[in-house]
XYZ file of N, CA and C in Angstrom:
60
model
N -29.882 38.474 87.527
C -29.626 39.714 88.286
C -30.932 40.464 88.525
N -31.568 40.200 89.639
C -32.851 40.843 89.949
C -32.657 42.326 90.273
N -31.450 42.646 90.772
C -31.172 44.035 91.156
C -31.091 44.918 89.918
N -30.807 44.315 88.785
C -30.666 45.085 87.552
C -31.909 44.970 86.697
N -32.985 44.447 87.282
C -34.224 44.244 86.523
C -34.857 45.583 86.166
N -34.629 46.573 86.998
C -35.226 47.888 86.763
C -34.381 48.694 85.792
N -33.230 48.134 85.412
C -32.340 48.817 84.477
C -32.774 48.537 83.045
N -32.382 49.401 82.118
C -32.719 49.258 80.699
C -32.078 48.013 80.093
N -32.703 46.872 80.270
C -32.155 45.623 79.752
C -32.851 45.256 78.437
N -32.226 44.426 77.626
C -32.792 43.989 76.348
C -33.950 43.019 76.548
N -34.925 43.404 77.343
C -36.074 42.547 77.642
C -37.368 43.331 77.482
N -38.483 42.657 77.290
C -39.793 43.298 77.132
C -40.163 44.118 78.372
N -40.873 45.233 78.191
C -41.269 46.141 79.267
C -42.278 45.511 80.217
N -41.789 44.647 81.059
C -42.691 43.996 82.016
C -42.391 44.480 83.439
N -43.409 44.567 84.324
C -43.255 45.042 85.705
C -42.474 44.064 86.561
N -41.197 43.873 86.247
C -40.370 42.935 87.006
C -39.968 43.558 88.342
N -39.780 44.880 88.311
C -39.336 45.591 89.503
C -40.512 45.852 90.436
N -41.730 45.584 89.937
C -42.935 45.885 90.703
C -43.462 44.636 91.410
N -42.714 43.562 91.291
C -43.167 42.314 91.898
C -42.829 42.281 93.379
N -43.699 41.658 94.178
C -43.474 41.623 95.609
C -42.642 40.411 95.986
């Protein structure tokens, strides 16, 4: 779910939402 990548997920704080 890429749309929920910017949501508080149980994953490391990586710039997933900042990718082009």
